[in-house]
Amino acid sequence: MMNVDLQQLIQTLTARARRDLERSAERCVLRGGGEVLVEDLLLTLLEHHDGLVARALADADIDAGELQATLQPKVKASASRNPVFAQALVQWLQQALMVAHLELRQTEVDHGALFLALLRHPLHHAGSAYQGLLNRLDAQRVRDFVLSQASQSNPGPMDESLLERFTHDMTRQAREGRIDPVLCRDAEIGQLIDILMRRRKNNPILVGEAGVGKTAVVEGLALRVASAQVPQALQDVRVLTLDMGLLQAGASIKGEFERRLKGVIDEVNASPRPVILFIDEAHTLVGAGAQAGASDA
């Protein structure tokens, strides 16, 4: 099981799912419990009569009211007004994050990811009164249902290009006049072009102290490409810069950061138009000096 900070985990929930988690804690306090249980959150999800969970149950001919009747937690009363999340609930949230990222290709955890994760990991409800009802659900059919509902409510994002999502087009910015002229860097820009024109060993690396103008050299290249002041072989290229912040955002689970980076590289290689990909602070990709568990390609 992956190790994700609880606060960070909660931030991956959609606004609606976060409100439901808060409502589950309130439900726990009202019943006098000391732990917010899986049952508390599932009951809260079922309160949305037109929500995805209720519709998935209806699709499987399961009465939501019958499921609700079996979900009343039986626990010892607690005087605490600040209940904690039960370990099983935290594990459910972690597994929902994995389902959202790796199976549903979503950046946030919504009701569909939560419900599908619950079905994928039946240990959360093993021996419970509602186990028999959930066992009647086909997880694969629910997954297809979740994906169909997502495509109807939010068409398009599933097919969004990773290059469009995680990079910025510097040549387009140059053509639109959004990059200032670069002065006193002609020699460095010329050297950059010379390396790019090689048949082999044509991946230049710009090194230097912070603030000396490494990014400015790349901006100068983009300006020259936009104004056709480069050799013929480079006149149709796109100079893209990888946004490391966007690439890392929401990639807290193991393998997600690497999947995104590989997807970007695959799209660069498959692009019908040549792409020069500029990676600022490239040393962070190999985890140089990073703590254990950090994003590392």
Short mmCIF file of C-alpha atoms in Angstrom, two decimals:
data_model
loop_
_atom_site.label_atom_id
_atom_site.label_comp_id
_atom_site.label_asym_id
_atom_site.label_seq_id
_atom_site.Cartn_x
_atom_site.Cartn_y
_atom_site.Cartn_z
CA MET A 1 0.00 0.00 0.00
CA MET A 2 1.32 3.43 -0.93
CA ASN A 3 2.12 5.95 1.79
CA VAL A 4 0.25 9.21 1.18
CA ASP A 5 -0.19 11.97 3.76
CA LEU A 6 -3.85 12.12 4.84
CA GLN A 7 -4.16 15.85 4.24
CA GLN A 8 -2.64 15.43 0.78
CA LEU A 9 -5.02 12.54 0.16
CA ILE A 10 -8.05 14.65 1.05
CA GLN A 11 -6.87 17.37 -1.35
CA THR A 12 -7.13 14.89 -4.23
CA LEU A 13 -10.90 14.57 -3.68
CA THR A 14 -13.30 16.61 -5.76
CA ALA A 15 -15.04 19.43 -3.89
CA ARG A 16 -18.21 17.35 -3.72
CA ALA A 17 -16.38 14.29 -2.38
CA ARG A 18 -14.62 16.42 0.27
CA ARG A 19 -17.96 17.78 1.44
CA ASP A 20 -19.25 14.22 1.67
CA LEU A 21 -16.24 13.23 3.77
CA GLU A 22 -16.96 16.14 6.12
CA ARG A 23 -20.61 15.10 6.25
CA SER A 24 -19.48 11.58 7.16
CA ALA A 25 -17.53 12.95 10.12
CA GLU A 26 -20.63 14.86 11.23
CA ARG A 27 -22.66 11.67 10.92
CA CYS A 28 -20.10 9.90 13.12
CA VAL A 29 -20.37 12.59 15.82
CA LEU A 30 -24.17 12.45 15.76
CA ARG A 31 -24.17 8.71 16.38
CA GLY A 32 -21.56 9.12 19.13
CA GLY A 33 -18.78 7.25 17.36
CA GLY A 34 -15.05 7.76 17.80
CA GLU A 35 -14.05 6.69 14.28
CA VAL A 36 -15.39 7.68 10.86
CA LEU A 37 -16.09 4.35 9.21
CA VAL A 38 -16.48 3.09 5.66
CA GLU A 39 -20.20 2.82 6.38
CA ASP A 40 -20.41 6.52 7.26
CA LEU A 41 -19.02 7.62 3.91
CA LEU A 42 -21.00 5.09 1.91
CA LEU A 43 -24.22 6.24 3.60
CA THR A 44 -23.35 9.82 2.71
CA LEU A 45 -22.77 8.89 -0.93
CA LEU A 46 -26.17 7.21 -1.01
CA GLU A 47 -27.84 10.44 0.15
CA HIS A 48 -27.35 11.76 -3.39
CA HIS A 49 -30.45 10.17 -4.91
CA ASP A 50 -29.49 11.36 -8.39
CA GLY A 51 -25.79 10.69 -7.84
CA LEU A 52 -23.56 8.27 -9.70
CA VAL A 53 -23.59 5.64 -6.93
CA ALA A 54 -27.40 5.56 -6.80
CA ARG A 55 -27.57 5.34 -10.60
CA ALA A 56 -25.00 2.53 -10.67
CA LEU A 57 -27.09 0.62 -8.12
CA ALA A 58 -30.23 1.20 -10.17
CA ASP A 59 -28.39 -0.03 -13.27
CA ALA A 60 -27.69 -3.27 -11.37
CA ASP A 61 -31.32 -3.50 -10.12
CA ILE A 62 -30.26 -3.00 -6.49
CA ASP A 63 -32.51 -0.94 -4.24
CA ALA A 64 -30.47 1.87 -2.67
CA GLY A 65 -32.85 1.94 0.30
CA GLU A 66 -32.17 -1.74 0.98
CA LEU A 67 -28.44 -1.05 0.99
CA GLN A 68 -28.88 1.93 3.32
CA ALA A 69 -30.79 -0.25 5.77
CA THR A 70 -27.79 -2.56 6.15
CA LEU A 71 -25.25 0.22 6.62
CA GLN A 72 -25.99 1.40 10.16
CA PRO A 73 -22.68 1.13 12.07
CA LYS A 74 -22.78 -0.70 15.40
CA VAL A 75 -19.94 0.70 17.50
CA LYS A 76 -19.32 1.76 21.07
CA ALA A 77 -20.28 5.31 21.90
CA SER A 78 -17.51 7.88 22.33
CA ALA A 79 -17.55 11.25 24.08
CA SER A 80 -15.07 12.70 21.57
CA ARG A 81 -16.29 15.50 19.32
CA ASN A 82 -13.27 15.02 17.06
CA PRO A 83 -13.46 11.52 15.58
CA VAL A 84 -10.56 10.11 13.59
CA PHE A 85 -10.70 8.33 10.26
CA ALA A 86 -10.73 4.57 10.60
CA GLN A 87 -7.79 2.78 8.99
CA ALA A 88 -10.12 0.96 6.60
CA LEU A 89 -11.54 4.31 5.44
CA VAL A 90 -8.06 5.75 4.84
CA GLN A 91 -7.13 2.66 2.83
CA TRP A 92 -10.32 3.08 0.81
CA LEU A 93 -9.37 6.67 -0.04
CA GLN A 94 -5.87 5.56 -1.06
CA GLN A 95 -7.23 2.83 -3.29
CA ALA A 96 -9.74 5.26 -4.80
CA LEU A 97 -6.83 7.56 -5.68
CA MET A 98 -5.11 4.69 -7.49
CA VAL A 99 -8.32 3.81 -9.33
CA ALA A 100 -8.85 7.45 -10.35
CA HIS A 101 -5.31 7.90 -11.69
CA LEU A 102 -4.49 4.53 -13.20
CA GLU A 103 -7.88 3.13 -14.24
CA LEU A 104 -10.17 6.10 -14.86
CA ARG A 105 -7.36 8.46 -15.96
CA GLN A 106 -8.67 11.25 -13.73
CA THR A 107 -6.68 13.77 -11.71
CA GLU A 108 -9.22 13.87 -8.87
CA VAL A 109 -11.14 11.30 -6.83
CA ASP A 110 -14.89 11.50 -7.39
CA HIS A 111 -17.84 9.33 -6.40
CA GLY A 112 -17.19 6.93 -9.26
CA ALA A 113 -13.59 6.29 -8.20
CA LEU A 114 -14.67 5.81 -4.57
CA PHE A 115 -17.41 3.33 -5.43
CA LEU A 116 -15.30 1.38 -7.91
CA ALA A 117 -12.43 1.13 -5.40
CA LEU A 118 -14.86 -0.25 -2.82
CA LEU A 119 -15.89 -2.99 -5.23
CA ARG A 120 -12.30 -3.72 -6.29
CA HIS A 121 -11.26 -4.30 -2.65
CA PRO A 122 -14.01 -6.33 -0.93
CA LEU A 123 -12.02 -6.70 2.31
CA HIS A 124 -13.45 -3.32 3.33
CA HIS A 125 -16.88 -4.93 3.69
CA ALA A 126 -15.99 -8.59 4.32
CA GLY A 127 -18.37 -10.10 6.86
CA SER A 128 -20.63 -7.04 6.84
CA ALA A 129 -24.40 -7.06 6.57
CA TYR A 130 -24.21 -5.33 3.19
CA GLN A 131 -21.58 -7.63 1.69
CA GLY A 132 -24.17 -9.72 -0.11
CA LEU A 133 -25.64 -6.69 -1.87
CA LEU A 134 -22.28 -5.35 -3.04
CA ASN A 135 -21.25 -8.81 -4.23
CA ARG A 136 -24.13 -8.64 -6.72
CA LEU A 137 -22.39 -5.78 -8.50
CA ASP A 138 -20.04 -6.51 -11.41
CA ALA A 139 -16.99 -4.24 -10.92
CA GLN A 140 -16.19 -4.23 -14.64
CA ARG A 141 -19.74 -3.22 -15.53
CA VAL A 142 -19.61 -0.48 -12.87
CA ARG A 143 -16.30 0.73 -14.34
CA ASP A 144 -17.86 0.94 -17.81
CA PHE A 145 -20.85 2.74 -16.31
CA VAL A 146 -18.60 5.23 -14.48
CA LEU A 147 -16.63 5.94 -17.66
CA SER A 148 -19.80 6.40 -19.71
CA GLN A 149 -21.23 8.82 -17.15
CA ALA A 150 -17.95 10.76 -17.04
CA SER A 151 -17.82 11.05 -20.84
CA GLN A 152 -21.40 12.33 -20.95
CA SER A 153 -20.91 14.94 -18.21
CA ASN A 154 -17.42 16.02 -19.23
CA PRO A 155 -16.66 15.00 -22.83
CA GLY A 156 -13.16 15.41 -24.17
CA PRO A 157 -10.69 15.53 -21.24
CA MET A 158 -9.98 11.79 -21.38
CA ASP A 159 -8.44 12.32 -24.82
CA GLU A 160 -6.61 15.52 -23.92
CA SER A 161 -3.10 15.63 -25.31
CA LEU A 162 -0.42 15.35 -22.64
CA LEU A 163 1.66 17.88 -24.57
CA GLU A 164 -1.20 20.37 -24.41
CA ARG A 165 -1.69 19.61 -20.73
CA PHE A 166 1.88 19.65 -19.43
CA THR A 167 3.87 21.88 -21.82
CA HIS A 168 3.90 25.48 -23.05
CA ASP A 169 4.49 26.29 -26.73
CA MET A 170 7.31 28.85 -26.81
CA THR A 171 7.25 29.23 -30.59
CA ARG A 172 3.58 30.18 -30.45
CA GLN A 173 4.32 32.64 -27.64
CA ALA A 174 7.11 34.12 -29.77
CA ARG A 175 4.81 34.55 -32.79
CA GLU A 176 2.21 36.22 -30.56
CA GLY A 177 4.80 38.68 -29.23
CA ARG A 178 4.71 37.32 -25.69
CA ILE A 179 8.48 36.77 -25.49
CA ASP A 180 10.76 39.78 -25.15
CA PRO A 181 13.81 40.11 -27.43
CA VAL A 182 16.88 38.26 -26.13
CA LEU A 183 20.07 40.36 -26.19
CA CYS A 184 23.75 39.41 -25.91
CA ARG A 185 23.12 35.67 -26.26
CA ASP A 186 23.82 35.23 -29.98
CA ALA A 187 26.85 32.99 -29.40
CA GLU A 188 25.00 30.68 -27.02
CA ILE A 189 21.93 30.48 -29.29
CA GLY A 190 24.17 29.74 -32.27
CA GLN A 191 25.90 26.96 -30.33
CA LEU A 192 22.50 25.54 -29.38
CA ILE A 193 21.46 25.48 -33.04
CA ASP A 194 24.74 23.81 -34.04
CA ILE A 195 24.14 20.98 -31.56
CA LEU A 196 20.52 20.53 -32.64
CA MET A 197 21.64 20.19 -36.28
CA ARG A 198 23.89 17.21 -35.53
CA ARG A 199 22.86 13.74 -36.67
CA ARG A 200 23.93 12.23 -33.34
CA LYS A 201 24.50 13.56 -29.82
CA ASN A 202 22.10 16.37 -30.58
CA ASN A 203 20.54 16.90 -27.14
CA PRO A 204 22.08 20.07 -25.68
CA ILE A 205 22.25 20.60 -21.91
CA LEU A 206 22.42 24.16 -20.60
CA VAL A 207 24.33 24.45 -17.33
CA GLY A 208 25.07 27.43 -15.14
CA GLU A 209 24.19 29.17 -11.90
CA ALA A 210 20.62 30.25 -11.27
CA GLY A 211 19.75 33.50 -13.00
CA VAL A 212 22.49 33.52 -15.65
CA GLY A 213 19.96 33.23 -18.50
CA LYS A 214 19.64 29.57 -19.45
CA THR A 215 15.93 29.90 -20.15
CA ALA A 216 16.60 33.09 -22.11
CA VAL A 217 18.77 31.09 -24.53
CA VAL A 218 15.82 28.79 -25.24
CA GLU A 219 13.53 31.81 -25.63
CA GLY A 220 16.04 33.19 -28.12
CA LEU A 221 15.85 29.93 -30.06
CA ALA A 222 12.04 30.12 -30.10
CA LEU A 223 12.22 33.70 -31.39
CA ARG A 224 14.54 32.65 -34.20
CA VAL A 225 12.31 29.72 -35.16
CA ALA A 226 9.27 32.02 -35.19
CA SER A 227 11.07 34.49 -37.47
CA ALA A 228 12.58 31.75 -39.71
CA GLN A 229 16.15 32.74 -38.74
CA VAL A 230 17.26 29.12 -38.38
CA PRO A 231 18.44 26.43 -40.82
CA GLN A 232 15.75 24.86 -43.01
CA ALA A 233 15.65 21.70 -40.88
CA LEU A 234 14.55 23.70 -37.82
CA GLN A 235 12.07 26.08 -39.41
CA ASP A 236 9.01 23.90 -38.80
CA VAL A 237 9.83 22.75 -35.26
CA ARG A 238 7.84 23.53 -32.13
CA VAL A 239 9.85 24.55 -29.08
CA LEU A 240 7.93 23.32 -26.04
CA THR A 241 8.86 23.77 -22.39
CA LEU A 242 7.84 21.11 -19.88
CA ASP A 243 5.94 22.48 -16.87
CA MET A 244 7.32 20.41 -13.99
CA GLY A 245 4.76 21.83 -11.56
CA LEU A 246 1.84 20.62 -13.67
CA LEU A 247 3.58 17.30 -14.32
CA GLN A 248 3.99 16.62 -10.60
CA ALA A 249 0.61 18.00 -9.45
CA GLY A 250 -1.62 15.17 -8.30
CA ALA A 251 1.04 12.54 -9.12
CA SER A 252 1.45 11.45 -5.52
CA ILE A 253 0.97 7.75 -6.15
CA LYS A 254 3.79 5.49 -7.24
CA GLY A 255 4.11 5.22 -11.01
CA GLU A 256 1.84 8.15 -11.94
CA PHE A 257 4.67 10.68 -12.41
CA GLU A 258 6.61 8.21 -14.56
CA ARG A 259 3.48 7.41 -16.59
CA ARG A 260 2.89 11.09 -17.34
CA LEU A 261 6.52 11.69 -18.32
CA LYS A 262 6.59 8.62 -20.57
CA GLY A 263 3.33 9.77 -22.16
CA VAL A 264 4.81 13.20 -22.92
CA ILE A 265 7.91 11.63 -24.49
CA ASP A 266 5.79 9.21 -26.53
CA GLU A 267 3.71 12.11 -27.88
CA VAL A 268 6.88 14.03 -28.78
CA ASN A 269 8.15 11.02 -30.72
CA ALA A 270 4.79 10.50 -32.45
CA SER A 271 4.20 14.16 -33.30
CA PRO A 272 3.87 14.74 -37.07
CA ARG A 273 5.58 18.09 -36.55
CA PRO A 274 9.12 18.02 -35.06
CA VAL A 275 9.28 19.00 -31.38
CA ILE A 276 12.16 20.35 -29.31
CA LEU A 277 11.28 19.73 -25.65
CA PHE A 278 12.97 22.03 -23.14
CA ILE A 279 13.08 20.63 -19.58
CA ASP A 280 13.94 23.30 -17.03
CA GLU A 281 15.66 21.99 -13.88
CA ALA A 282 16.10 18.63 -15.60
CA HIS A 283 18.16 17.24 -12.71
CA THR A 284 14.95 16.95 -10.66
CA LEU A 285 13.78 14.18 -13.00
CA VAL A 286 16.44 11.83 -11.65
CA GLY A 287 15.78 12.64 -8.01
CA ALA A 288 19.16 14.30 -7.44
CA GLY A 289 19.25 15.14 -3.74
CA ALA A 290 15.55 14.35 -3.31
CA GLN A 291 14.12 12.62 -0.28
CA ALA A 292 12.79 9.08 -0.43
CA GLY A 293 9.41 8.84 -2.11
CA ALA A 294 9.81 11.98 -4.19
CA SER A 295 8.99 12.01 -7.89
CA ASP A 296 11.86 10.30 -9.67
CA ALA A 297 11.93 9.22 -13.28
#
